[in-house]
XYZ file of C-alpha atoms in Angstrom:
252
model
C 50.008 -78.409 33.670
C 50.407 -81.258 36.653
C 52.388 -83.642 34.059
C 54.817 -80.508 33.399
C 54.997 -79.912 37.309
C 55.420 -83.991 37.864
C 58.199 -83.641 35.119
C 59.878 -80.896 36.972
C 60.025 -82.741 40.106
C 61.783 -85.726 38.409
C 64.375 -83.175 37.469
C 65.445 -82.855 41.008
C 68.650 -85.397 40.654
C 69.975 -82.801 38.283
C 69.430 -79.845 40.437
C 71.471 -78.553 43.637
C 69.295 -79.590 46.607
C 68.485 -76.098 47.833
C 66.740 -75.678 44.459
C 64.168 -78.087 45.633
C 62.418 -74.720 47.489
C 61.804 -72.895 44.119
C 60.666 -76.351 42.623
C 58.220 -76.260 45.217
C 57.289 -72.980 44.869
C 56.954 -72.814 41.092
C 54.834 -76.107 41.513
C 52.720 -74.385 43.770
C 51.933 -71.308 41.332
C 51.258 -73.558 38.208
C 48.999 -75.393 40.397
C 47.333 -72.174 41.630
C 47.128 -70.791 38.090
C 45.511 -73.995 36.730
C 43.317 -74.044 39.595
C 41.635 -70.619 38.905
C 41.750 -70.454 35.431
C 41.073 -74.346 34.214
C 39.065 -76.259 36.918
C 37.489 -73.272 38.710
C 34.408 -72.786 35.973
C 34.370 -76.363 36.121
C 33.917 -76.554 39.951
C 31.398 -74.130 40.096
C 28.997 -75.913 37.667
C 28.944 -78.435 40.607
C 25.662 -76.879 41.929
C 24.189 -77.099 38.956
C 24.933 -80.599 38.218
C 23.642 -81.843 41.214
C 20.064 -80.100 41.064
C 19.647 -81.533 37.514
C 19.840 -84.860 38.940
C 17.384 -84.449 41.479
C 15.188 -82.530 38.790
C 15.614 -85.799 36.601
C 14.081 -87.946 39.313
C 9.893 -88.477 38.837
C 7.316 -87.605 41.561
C 9.759 -84.729 42.680
C 7.831 -81.181 43.483
C 8.884 -77.321 43.600
C 7.060 -74.832 45.785
C 7.607 -71.563 44.341
C 6.730 -69.182 46.484
C 5.705 -65.683 44.804
C 5.139 -61.866 45.639
C 2.678 -59.872 43.254
C 1.395 -56.633 42.485
C -2.161 -56.371 43.174
C -1.958 -55.492 39.651
C -1.408 -58.656 37.851
C -4.820 -61.186 37.177
C -3.945 -63.644 39.347
C -6.659 -65.836 37.317
C -5.300 -65.042 33.996
C -1.913 -65.909 35.661
C -3.461 -69.496 37.479
C -5.009 -70.437 33.903
C -1.967 -69.984 32.063
C 0.102 -71.673 34.695
C -2.351 -74.962 34.590
C -2.242 -75.195 31.485
C 1.376 -76.153 31.476
C 2.878 -79.538 31.740
C 4.100 -80.273 35.341
C 1.331 -78.076 37.075
C 0.195 -79.605 40.349
C -1.200 -76.101 42.457
C -1.522 -72.024 42.703
C -3.341 -70.917 46.118
C -3.355 -67.063 46.697
C -2.485 -67.300 50.139
C -2.491 -63.613 51.995
C -1.958 -60.015 50.684
C -0.082 -56.940 52.063
C -1.820 -53.796 52.873
C 0.931 -50.792 53.372
C -0.565 -48.153 55.828
C 0.903 -45.361 57.152
C 2.583 -45.690 60.865
C 0.125 -46.625 63.108
C 0.813 -44.926 66.462
C -0.567 -47.101 69.353
C -4.473 -46.499 69.495
C -4.799 -46.569 65.315
C -3.213 -49.870 65.632
C -5.328 -51.272 68.600
C -8.014 -50.201 66.680
C -7.176 -52.039 63.570
C -6.403 -55.211 65.757
C -10.232 -54.895 66.522
C -11.963 -54.456 63.442
C -9.947 -56.062 61.009
C -11.396 -59.988 62.083
C -15.376 -58.378 61.467
C -14.728 -57.077 57.887
C -15.044 -60.467 55.749
C -15.448 -63.668 57.355
C -13.010 -65.204 55.021
C -9.842 -63.619 56.230
C -8.166 -66.077 58.095
C -5.960 -64.664 60.149
C -4.935 -61.654 59.773
C -1.405 -59.544 61.334
C -1.234 -55.621 62.461
C 2.485 -54.260 62.131
C 3.824 -50.828 62.674
C 2.730 -50.152 58.776
C 1.413 -52.684 57.185
C -1.741 -55.279 57.696
C -1.385 -58.814 56.185
C -3.830 -60.655 55.727
C -4.697 -64.638 55.482
C -7.047 -66.233 52.853
C -9.589 -68.766 53.106
C -9.133 -71.187 50.461
C -11.205 -70.563 47.324
C -10.889 -66.852 49.015
C -9.088 -64.698 46.087
C -6.888 -61.884 46.800
C -8.890 -59.722 44.769
C -11.831 -60.349 46.645
C -10.110 -59.505 50.357
C -8.807 -56.092 48.642
C -11.925 -55.417 47.543
C -13.786 -56.058 51.089
C -11.312 -54.094 53.127
C -11.323 -51.134 50.208
C -14.856 -50.998 50.726
C -14.671 -51.091 54.576
C -12.183 -48.428 54.124
C -14.059 -46.685 51.946
C -17.084 -46.531 54.254
C -14.458 -45.116 57.272
C -12.598 -42.899 55.964
C -13.824 -41.568 52.782
C -10.912 -43.154 50.699
C -10.322 -46.097 48.928
C -7.351 -48.929 48.745
C -6.253 -49.841 45.186
C -2.838 -51.590 46.278
C -1.712 -54.465 47.874
C 0.843 -57.260 47.456
C -0.312 -60.945 46.863
C 1.413 -64.074 48.404
C 1.149 -66.714 46.460
C 2.459 -70.722 46.241
C 2.662 -72.469 43.023
C 3.441 -76.252 43.049
C 5.221 -77.821 40.345
C 6.658 -81.046 38.956
C 10.575 -80.692 39.729
C 11.151 -81.701 36.351
C 9.334 -78.492 34.799
C 11.102 -76.389 37.119
C 13.213 -74.174 34.665
C 9.840 -73.800 32.449
C 8.085 -72.311 34.558
C 11.122 -69.735 35.674
C 10.921 -68.728 32.100
C 7.605 -68.458 31.869
C 6.973 -66.187 35.256
C 10.248 -64.263 34.004
C 8.022 -63.243 30.426
C 5.717 -61.354 32.785
C 8.358 -59.666 35.554
C 7.818 -62.638 38.331
C 10.880 -63.939 40.343
C 9.604 -66.150 42.570
C 10.958 -64.961 46.435
C 11.818 -68.538 47.371
C 11.825 -71.738 46.033
C 11.287 -75.300 48.225
C 12.154 -78.830 47.640
C 14.771 -81.128 46.439
C 16.126 -79.446 43.433
C 16.496 -75.975 45.455
C 17.726 -77.878 48.632
C 20.482 -79.525 46.567
C 21.586 -76.752 45.278
C 22.006 -74.842 48.622
C 23.358 -78.373 50.469
C 26.273 -78.486 47.504
C 26.281 -74.533 47.944
C 26.982 -74.173 51.463
C 29.340 -77.299 51.223
C 31.983 -75.485 48.485
C 35.196 -74.219 49.098
C 35.585 -70.301 48.374
C 37.384 -69.233 45.055
C 40.417 -68.478 47.132
C 40.429 -71.394 48.998
C 39.552 -73.865 46.091
C 43.015 -72.047 44.367
C 45.236 -72.778 47.569
C 43.919 -76.162 47.279
C 45.434 -76.802 43.844
C 48.087 -75.122 44.454
C 49.224 -77.375 47.112
C 47.917 -80.538 44.744
C 50.784 -79.324 42.892
C 53.056 -79.382 45.569
C 52.297 -82.742 46.061
C 52.182 -83.867 42.878
C 56.263 -81.923 42.543
C 57.095 -84.242 45.918
C 56.015 -87.125 44.146
C 57.945 -86.696 41.377
C 60.644 -85.375 43.563
C 61.541 -88.778 44.975
C 60.089 -90.896 42.285
C 63.435 -92.796 42.036
C 63.268 -93.707 45.311
C 59.557 -94.877 45.374
C 59.304 -96.868 42.161
C 62.178 -99.312 43.134
C 61.009 -99.533 46.967
C 57.430 -100.291 45.620
C 58.766 -102.868 43.257
C 60.744 -104.478 46.141
C 57.879 -104.400 48.450
C 55.252 -106.258 45.407
C 58.222 -108.963 45.136
C 58.225 -109.259 48.710
C 54.321 -110.149 49.110
C 54.589 -112.282 46.366
C 57.249 -114.756 47.798
C 54.880 -114.624 51.202
C 52.234 -115.525 48.964
C 53.977 -118.287 47.531
C 55.212 -119.833 50.903
């Protein structure tokens, strides 16, 4: 398409001068159409291409943050993931227990008592309608939920059977696609990913032009190509004279 635009520009000598603006307008239109329909799909693949380079680098690691339902058997999940090539570690870091909307007195009560329920509660945070409990290493989410549920039944006469489990999966970057596929088969999608592959993807996306901007840039390129074609008859002789002048200067 740029060859066609260039050819139109070279026909300038056979056109009235007032037609040059029409040539530039057509060049912009053709450049924009070419950019939108032919170059943009390739341009949009640049982040994936950049991430593939990072993914192929040895010793790179990706950290996947998982939010799981308490109905998920985390022991089985850990066993299956640990059997895959590229597995580094799988840790359950915390649980979130949904509650009712606390009033000030209820919130103060939970603030004072939760830390005494189990010594394996590393830390905890009470919000207006949920309790987030951080877990000590090697203390599972099911144990944390059971201990809290047992205490809750003793105090309130009811059981709590649901919580959201937060886990961290560390893998080799080269196996990221395989792990994402394995998790997706179980209906699990990472809430966040941290690592060179994901960082490269985000960095490339943040520096890329939007669809409209990219189309306009392609249109401008079309105009530049047309201008080169328009003035080619002047540029080529000038370039030849310049090269001849430089050759004479070197001989001296």
